[in-house]
PDB file of C-alpha atoms and ligand atoms in Angstrom:
ATOM      1  CA  MET N 868    -184.289-178.725  26.097  1.00 75.00           C
ATOM      2  CA  GLN N 869    -182.239-177.013  23.421  1.00 68.00           C
ATOM      3  CA  THR N 870    -184.496-177.920  20.527  1.00 87.00           C
ATOM      4  CA  PHE N 871    -187.660-176.847  22.334  1.00 93.00           C
ATOM      5  CA  THR N 872    -189.057-173.342  22.297  1.00 95.00           C
ATOM      6  CA  SER N 873    -190.264-174.053  25.838  1.00 97.00           C
ATOM      7  CA  LYS N 874    -187.544-173.575  28.407  1.00 97.00           C
ATOM      8  CA  LEU N 875    -186.683-173.894  32.089  1.00 97.00           C
ATOM      9  CA  VAL N 876    -185.898-170.699  33.993  1.00 96.00           C
ATOM     10  CA  LYS N 877    -184.379-170.467  37.482  1.00 96.00           C
ATOM     11  CA  ILE N 878    -185.880-167.830  39.764  1.00 94.00           C
ATOM     12  CA  GLU N 879    -184.100-166.006  42.535  1.00 93.00           C
ATOM     13  CA  SER N 880    -185.499-166.720  46.004  1.00 93.00           C
ATOM     14  CA  LEU N 881    -185.636-163.808  48.429  1.00 94.00           C
ATOM     15  CA  GLY N 882    -184.958-165.805  51.555  1.00 91.00           C
ATOM     16  CA  ASP N 883    -184.044-164.541  54.982  1.00 95.00           C
ATOM     17  CA  GLU N 884    -184.086-165.913  58.518  1.00 97.00           C
ATOM     18  CA  ARG N 885    -187.909-166.031  58.404  1.00 97.00           C
ATOM     19  CA  GLY N 886    -188.127-168.266  55.336  1.00 97.00           C
ATOM     20  CA  GLN N 887    -188.476-167.900  51.558  1.00 96.00           C
ATOM     21  CA  LEU N 888    -190.308-165.517  49.238  1.00 96.00           C
ATOM     22  CA  THR N 889    -190.343-165.649  45.464  1.00 95.00           C
ATOM     23  CA  VAL N 890    -191.620-162.901  43.164  1.00 95.00           C
ATOM     24  CA  LEU N 891    -192.893-163.298  39.605  1.00 95.00           C
ATOM     25  CA  GLU N 892    -193.383-160.238  37.434  1.00 93.00           C
ATOM     26  CA  GLU N 893    -194.610-159.710  33.904  1.00 92.00           C
ATOM     27  CA  ASN N 894    -191.850-159.543  31.359  1.00 89.00           C
ATOM     28  CA  LYS N 895    -189.193-160.475  33.903  1.00 89.00           C
ATOM     29  CA  TYR N 896    -189.066-164.166  34.777  1.00 92.00           C
ATOM     30  CA  ILE N 897    -192.399-164.549  32.996  1.00 96.00           C
ATOM     31  CA  PRO N 898    -191.618-163.361  29.438  1.00 95.00           C
ATOM     32  CA  PHE N 899    -195.195-162.300  28.635  1.00 96.00           C
ATOM     33  CA  GLU N 900    -198.077-160.279  30.025  1.00 96.00           C
ATOM     34  CA  PHE N 901    -200.499-162.547  31.866  1.00 96.00           C
ATOM     35  CA  LYS N 902    -204.259-162.603  32.233  1.00 97.00           C
ATOM     36  CA  ARG N 903    -205.000-165.792  34.176  1.00 98.00           C
ATOM     37  CA  VAL N 904    -203.662-167.921  37.008  1.00 98.00           C
ATOM     38  CA  PHE N 905    -204.827-171.399  37.973  1.00 98.00           C
ATOM     39  CA  TYR N 906    -203.444-174.241  40.022  1.00 98.00           C
ATOM     40  CA  ILE N 907    -203.692-177.997  39.834  1.00 98.00           C
ATOM     41  CA  TYR N 908    -203.606-179.922  43.099  1.00 98.00           C
ATOM     42  CA  GLY N 909    -205.009-183.039  44.746  1.00 98.00           C
ATOM     43  CA  THR N 910    -204.201-184.998  41.599  1.00 98.00           C
ATOM     44  CA  ILE N 911    -205.023-188.678  42.012  1.00 96.00           C
ATOM     45  CA  SER N 912    -202.047-191.059  41.884  1.00 94.00           C
ATOM     46  CA  GLY N 913    -201.387-192.380  38.376  1.00 96.00           C
ATOM     47  CA  VAL N 914    -203.365-189.638  36.625  1.00 98.00           C
ATOM     48  CA  ARG N 915    -201.925-188.044  33.484  1.00 98.00           C
ATOM     49  CA  ARG N 916    -203.373-184.695  32.344  1.00 98.00           C
ATOM     50  CA  GLY N 917    -202.868-182.246  29.527  1.00 98.00           C
ATOM     51  CA  PHE N 918    -202.638-184.092  26.187  1.00 98.00           C
ATOM     52  CA  HIS N 919    -202.788-180.929  24.101  1.00 98.00           C
ATOM     53  CA  ALA N 920    -200.940-177.980  22.594  1.00 98.00           C
ATOM     54  CA  HIS N 921    -202.252-174.456  22.093  1.00 98.00           C
ATOM     55  CA  TYR N 922    -202.593-172.023  19.215  1.00 98.00           C
ATOM     56  CA  LYS N 923    -201.586-168.901  21.122  1.00 98.00           C
ATOM     57  CA  THR N 924    -201.571-169.344  24.908  1.00 98.00           C
ATOM     58  CA  ARG N 925    -198.148-169.094  26.545  1.00 98.00           C
ATOM     59  CA  GLN N 926    -197.881-170.465  30.078  1.00 98.00           C
ATOM     60  CA  ALA N 927    -195.498-170.623  33.000  1.00 98.00           C
ATOM     61  CA  LEU N 928    -195.638-173.779  35.150  1.00 98.00           C
ATOM     62  CA  ILE N 929    -194.238-173.802  38.681  1.00 98.00           C
ATOM     63  CA  CYS N 930    -194.471-176.593  41.240  1.00 98.00           C
ATOM     64  CA  VAL N 931    -194.895-174.411  44.309  1.00 98.00           C
ATOM     65  CA  SER N 932    -195.214-177.570  46.417  1.00 98.00           C
ATOM     66  CA  GLY N 933    -194.214-181.173  45.725  1.00 98.00           C
ATOM     67  CA  SER N 934    -193.258-182.368  42.278  1.00 98.00           C
ATOM     68  CA  CYS N 935    -194.561-183.543  38.938  1.00 98.00           C
ATOM     69  CA  LYS N 936    -193.202-184.366  35.508  1.00 98.00           C
ATOM     70  CA  VAL N 937    -194.045-182.775  32.169  1.00 98.00           C
ATOM     71  CA  HIS N 938    -193.750-184.656  28.898  1.00 98.00           C
ATOM     72  CA  LEU N 939    -192.980-182.290  26.005  1.00 98.00           C
ATOM     73  CA  ASP N 940    -193.337-183.179  22.332  1.00 98.00           C
ATOM     74  CA  ASN N 941    -192.470-180.872  19.437  1.00 96.00           C
ATOM     75  CA  ILE N 942    -192.961-183.615  16.788  1.00 96.00           C
ATOM     76  CA  ARG N 943    -189.204-183.832  16.180  1.00 94.00           C
ATOM     77  CA  ARG N 944    -188.337-184.676  19.802  1.00 96.00           C
ATOM     78  CA  THR N 945    -189.815-185.533  23.155  1.00 97.00           C
ATOM     79  CA  GLU N 946    -188.449-184.692  26.576  1.00 97.00           C
ATOM     80  CA  GLU N 947    -189.402-185.371  30.177  1.00 98.00           C
ATOM     81  CA  ILE N 948    -189.067-182.434  32.575  1.00 98.00           C
ATOM     82  CA  LEU N 949    -189.072-182.840  36.351  1.00 98.00           C
ATOM     83  CA  LEU N 950    -190.533-179.865  38.218  1.00 98.00           C
ATOM     84  CA  GLU N 951    -189.639-180.141  41.890  1.00 98.00           C
ATOM     85  CA  SER N 952    -188.719-176.645  43.027  1.00 97.00           C
ATOM     86  CA  PRO N 953    -190.736-173.459  43.612  1.00 97.00           C
ATOM     87  CA  ASN N 954    -187.761-171.653  42.100  1.00 96.00           C
ATOM     88  CA  THR N 955    -187.890-173.273  38.685  1.00 97.00           C
ATOM     89  CA  ILE N 956    -190.355-172.187  35.990  1.00 98.00           C
ATOM     90  CA  LEU N 957    -191.183-174.071  32.845  1.00 98.00           C
ATOM     91  CA  ILE N 958    -192.026-171.478  30.211  1.00 98.00           C
ATOM     92  CA  LEU N 959    -194.354-173.558  28.094  1.00 98.00           C
ATOM     93  CA  GLU N 960    -194.834-172.287  24.554  1.00 98.00           C
ATOM     94  CA  PRO N 961    -198.058-173.009  22.640  1.00 98.00           C
ATOM     95  CA  ASN N 962    -196.399-175.200  20.010  1.00 98.00           C
ATOM     96  CA  ASP N 963    -195.200-177.867  22.458  1.00 98.00           C
ATOM     97  CA  TRP N 964    -197.625-180.732  23.112  1.00 98.00           C
ATOM     98  CA  HIS N 965    -197.630-181.389  26.857  1.00 98.00           C
ATOM     99  CA  GLU N 966    -198.753-183.999  29.355  1.00 98.00           C
ATOM    100  CA  MET N 967    -198.316-183.748  33.129  1.00 98.00           C
ATOM    101  CA  TYR N 968    -197.891-186.855  35.275  1.00 98.00           C
ATOM    102  CA  ASP N 969    -196.231-188.404  38.354  1.00 98.00           C
ATOM    103  CA  PHE N 970    -197.816-185.804  40.631  1.00 98.00           C
ATOM    104  CA  SER N 971    -196.685-186.178  44.237  1.00 98.00           C
ATOM    105  CA  PRO N 972    -199.596-186.175  46.732  1.00 98.00           C
ATOM    106  CA  ASP N 973    -198.561-182.691  47.923  1.00 98.00           C
ATOM    107  CA  CYS N 974    -198.087-181.263  44.411  1.00 98.00           C
ATOM    108  CA  VAL N 975    -199.506-177.806  43.748  1.00 98.00           C
ATOM    109  CA  LEU N 976    -198.787-176.899  40.129  1.00 98.00           C
ATOM    110  CA  LEU N 977    -199.247-173.159  39.618  1.00 98.00           C
ATOM    111  CA  VAL N 978    -199.910-172.061  36.044  1.00 98.00           C
ATOM    112  CA  ILE N 979    -199.732-168.475  34.775  1.00 98.00           C
ATOM    113  CA  ALA N 980    -201.286-167.936  31.342  1.00 98.00           C
ATOM    114  CA  SER N 981    -201.034-165.213  28.715  1.00 98.00           C
ATOM    115  CA  HIS N 982    -204.689-165.403  27.668  1.00 98.00           C
ATOM    116  CA  MET N 983    -208.123-165.922  29.171  1.00 98.00           C
ATOM    117  CA  TYR N 984    -209.505-169.448  29.006  1.00 98.00           C
ATOM    118  CA  ASP N 985    -210.784-170.366  25.555  1.00 98.00           C
ATOM    119  CA  SER N 986    -211.481-173.998  24.682  1.00 98.00           C
ATOM    120  CA  ALA N 987    -210.930-173.099  20.977  1.00 98.00           C
ATOM    121  CA  ASP N 988    -207.277-172.374  21.757  1.00 98.00           C
ATOM    122  CA  TYR N 989    -206.625-176.034  22.587  1.00 98.00           C
ATOM    123  CA  ILE N 990    -205.313-178.568  20.064  1.00 98.00           C
ATOM    124  CA  ARG N 991    -206.375-181.851  21.643  1.00 98.00           C
ATOM    125  CA  ASP N 992    -206.082-184.034  18.566  1.00 98.00           C
ATOM    126  CA  TYR N 993    -202.511-185.231  17.919  1.00 98.00           C
ATOM    127  CA  SER N 994    -203.035-185.398  14.118  1.00 98.00           C
ATOM    128  CA  ARG N 995    -204.220-181.799  14.127  1.00 98.00           C
ATOM    129  CA  PHE N 996    -201.149-180.885  16.221  1.00 98.00           C
ATOM    130  CA  GLN N 997    -198.927-182.459  13.543  1.00 97.00           C
ATOM    131  CA  GLU N 998    -200.784-180.551  10.797  1.00 97.00           C
ATOM    132  CA  VAL N 999    -200.417-177.223  12.578  1.00 97.00           C
ATOM    133  CA  TYR N1000    -196.839-177.516  13.824  1.00 96.00           C
ATOM    134  CA  GLY N1001    -195.348-180.278  11.663  1.00 93.00           C
ATOM    135  CA  SER N1002    -193.717-178.252   8.918  1.00 77.00           C
TER     136      SER N1002
HETATM  137  C1  T46 S 682    -202.539-176.544  30.236  1.00 71.16           C
HETATM  138  C2  T46 S 682    -202.183-177.403  31.385  1.00 71.16           C
HETATM  139  C3  T46 S 682    -200.794-177.126  31.907  1.00 71.16           C
HETATM  140  C4  T46 S 682    -211.583-173.614  32.827  1.00 71.16           C
HETATM  141  O1  T46 S 682    -212.813-173.494  32.817  1.00 71.16           O
HETATM  142  N1  T46 S 682    -210.782-172.510  32.889  1.00 71.16           N
HETATM  143  C5  T46 S 682    -209.443-172.592  32.909  1.00 71.16           C
HETATM  144  O2  T46 S 682    -208.756-171.552  32.948  1.00 71.16           O
HETATM  145  C6  T46 S 682    -208.830-173.892  32.873  1.00 71.16           C
HETATM  146  C7  T46 S 682    -207.315-174.037  32.879  1.00 71.16           C
HETATM  147  C8  T46 S 682    -209.625-174.989  32.808  1.00 71.16           C
HETATM  148  N2  T46 S 682    -210.992-174.854  32.796  1.00 71.16           N
HETATM  149  C9  T46 S 682    -211.822-176.067  32.772  1.00 71.16           C
HETATM  150  C10 T46 S 682    -211.762-176.850  31.476  1.00 71.16           C
HETATM  151  C11 T46 S 682    -211.977-178.282  31.943  1.00 71.16           C
HETATM  152  O3  T46 S 682    -213.354-178.541  32.014  1.00 71.16           O
HETATM  153  O4  T46 S 682    -211.351-176.946  33.798  1.00 71.16           O
HETATM  154  C12 T46 S 682    -211.403-178.288  33.368  1.00 71.16           C
HETATM  155  C13 T46 S 682    -210.044-178.960  33.462  1.00 71.16           C
HETATM  156  O5  T46 S 682    -209.149-178.384  32.483  1.00 71.16           O
HETATM  157  P1  T46 S 682    -208.188-179.255  31.571  1.00 71.16           P
HETATM  158  O6  T46 S 682    -208.775-180.599  31.360  1.00 71.16           O
HETATM  159  O7  T46 S 682    -207.858-178.462  30.348  1.00 71.16           O
HETATM  160  O8  T46 S 682    -206.904-179.375  32.506  1.00 71.16           O
HETATM  161  P2  T46 S 682    -205.442-179.928  32.126  1.00 71.16           P
HETATM  162  O9  T46 S 682    -204.763-180.225  33.398  1.00 71.16           O
HETATM  163  O10 T46 S 682    -205.519-181.024  31.110  1.00 71.16           O
HETATM  164  O11 T46 S 682    -204.702-178.680  31.408  1.00 71.16           O
HETATM  165  C14 T46 S 682    -204.486-177.468  32.109  1.00 71.16           C
HETATM  166  C15 T46 S 682    -204.837-176.268  31.217  1.00 71.16           C
HETATM  167  O12 T46 S 682    -206.203-176.376  30.795  1.00 71.16           O
HETATM  168  C16 T46 S 682    -203.965-176.188  29.993  1.00 71.16           C
HETATM  169  O13 T46 S 682    -204.056-174.917  29.399  1.00 71.16           O
HETATM  170  O14 T46 S 682    -201.706-176.258  29.384  1.00 71.16           O
HETATM  171  O15 T46 S 682    -203.108-177.357  32.474  1.00 71.16           O
END
C-alpha cells in the first residue's frame, strides 16, 4: 500500500479472560475528528458496492465481524485489501477510488466518517475521478 494515501492500521485489543474489547478514539487510531458512523451488513453474495471516491470525506473501515475485500485505485495503481480482523482499520482517504466486495455472510463493515453525509461529496463517475485526481 506504499503508494496509496490510504493505509492499514493495526489496533491494540484490550483482551482479558472475559473476551476482547477494542477502543477507537479521535486522533488516535482514527487520524481525524469524526461526525458519522454507519455499518454495512447482510450484503448479498456476489454484490460489489462503492464505485466512487470523495472530495473531502475521510473514512475508517473496520470489519468488526466476518470479512470483505476493498479494491483501491489511485489512477496510478490498484490494490486489493482483505479486511478480516476487528483489529485492523483501513484509513480510506478521499482520493482513493474504492469498491467493496467478497462480503462473507456474517460481515459487518463498520465505517467511521469525518463528515456528515452529503451526496455532493461523492465522485461516482470514473472520468471525473481521473480529472480531479489524475494530475
Ligand atoms: C463509502 C463506502 C465505504 C445515507 O443516506 N447516509 C449515509 O451516511 C450513507 C453512508 C448512505 N446513505 C444512503 C445513500 C444511498 O441511498 O444510503 C444508500 C446506500 O449508500 P451507498 O450506495 O453510497 O453505499 P456504498 O456501500 O456504495 O458506500 C458507502 C458510503 O456511502 C461511502 O461513503 O465510502 O460505503
